[in-house]
XYZ file of C-alpha atoms in Angstrom:
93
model
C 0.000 0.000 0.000
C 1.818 2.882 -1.320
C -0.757 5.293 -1.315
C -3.273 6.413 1.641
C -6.358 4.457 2.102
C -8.792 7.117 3.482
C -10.622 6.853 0.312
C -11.865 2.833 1.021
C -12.827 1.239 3.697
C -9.572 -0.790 5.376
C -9.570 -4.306 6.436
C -8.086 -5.890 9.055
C -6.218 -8.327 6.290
C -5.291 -5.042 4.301
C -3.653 -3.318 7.851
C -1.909 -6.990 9.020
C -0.943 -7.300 5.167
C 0.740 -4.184 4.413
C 2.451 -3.894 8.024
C 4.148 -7.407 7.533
C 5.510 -6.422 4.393
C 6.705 -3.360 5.917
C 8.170 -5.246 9.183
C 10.134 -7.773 6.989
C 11.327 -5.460 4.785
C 12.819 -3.600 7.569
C 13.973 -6.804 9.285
C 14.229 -9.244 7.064
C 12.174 -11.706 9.237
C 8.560 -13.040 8.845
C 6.477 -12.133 11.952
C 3.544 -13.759 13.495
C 0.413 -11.409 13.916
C 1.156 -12.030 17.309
C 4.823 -11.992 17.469
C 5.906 -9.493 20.543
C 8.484 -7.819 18.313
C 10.470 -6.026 21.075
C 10.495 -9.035 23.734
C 12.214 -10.895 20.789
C 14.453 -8.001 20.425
C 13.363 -8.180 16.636
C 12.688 -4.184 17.098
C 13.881 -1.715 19.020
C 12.404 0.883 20.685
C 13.795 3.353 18.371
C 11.866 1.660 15.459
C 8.592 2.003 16.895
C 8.811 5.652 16.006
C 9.691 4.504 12.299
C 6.443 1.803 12.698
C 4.532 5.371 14.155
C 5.420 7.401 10.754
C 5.037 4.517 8.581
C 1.153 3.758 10.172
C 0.289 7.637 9.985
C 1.957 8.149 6.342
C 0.347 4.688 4.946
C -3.285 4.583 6.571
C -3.956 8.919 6.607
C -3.839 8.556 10.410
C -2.779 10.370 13.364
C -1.280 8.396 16.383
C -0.897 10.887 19.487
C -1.330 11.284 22.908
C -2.193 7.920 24.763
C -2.208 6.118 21.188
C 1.936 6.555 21.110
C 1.964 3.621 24.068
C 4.359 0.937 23.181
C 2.178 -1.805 23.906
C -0.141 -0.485 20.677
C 2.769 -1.441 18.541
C 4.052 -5.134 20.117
C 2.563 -7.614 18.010
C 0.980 -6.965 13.966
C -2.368 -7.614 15.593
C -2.029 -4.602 18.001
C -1.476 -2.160 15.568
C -3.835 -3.456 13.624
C -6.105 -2.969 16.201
C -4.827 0.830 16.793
C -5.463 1.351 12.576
C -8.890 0.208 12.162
C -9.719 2.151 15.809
C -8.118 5.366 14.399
C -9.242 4.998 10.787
C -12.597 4.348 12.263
C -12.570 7.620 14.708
C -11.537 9.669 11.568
C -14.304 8.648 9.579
C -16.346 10.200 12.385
C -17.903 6.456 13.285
């Protein structure tokens, strides 16, 4: 996913999709949806701030305040979870 996708309505498959390619790109590893990437030491904390631009730039989101915890960004499925929530509260649902 190159290009926002505030135009269409996101999937969970399309978020987990698109931030697995991103993770092993970065990485070079294949991660589990549920994978804690910094228990693993796969990612460090330093990257979650690269997974935070990537996330805002990809999906037309804003992650701030209370969304910026770490634990929103452990595992695929968490910030999966934070996308649709986001994408959903900017839709004005």
């Amino acid at each position: 996913m190159s290009e926002p996708t505030t135009s269409r309505q996101i999937s969970a498959e399309d978020v987990q999709t698109e931030l697995k390619r991103f993770l092993e790109e970065r990485t070079k590893t294949d991660w589990a949806a549920d994978t804690d990437l910094f228990a693993t030491g796969g990612v460090s904390s330093l990257f979650a701030m690269e997974l935070v631009v990537h996330i805002e730039k990809t999906f037309d989101i804003a992650v701030e305040g209370p969304d910026l915890r770490i634990d929103n960004f452990r595992t695929v499925n968490a910030m999966t979870e934070l996308v649709l929530r986001l994408a959903r509260t900017d839709a004005g649902e």
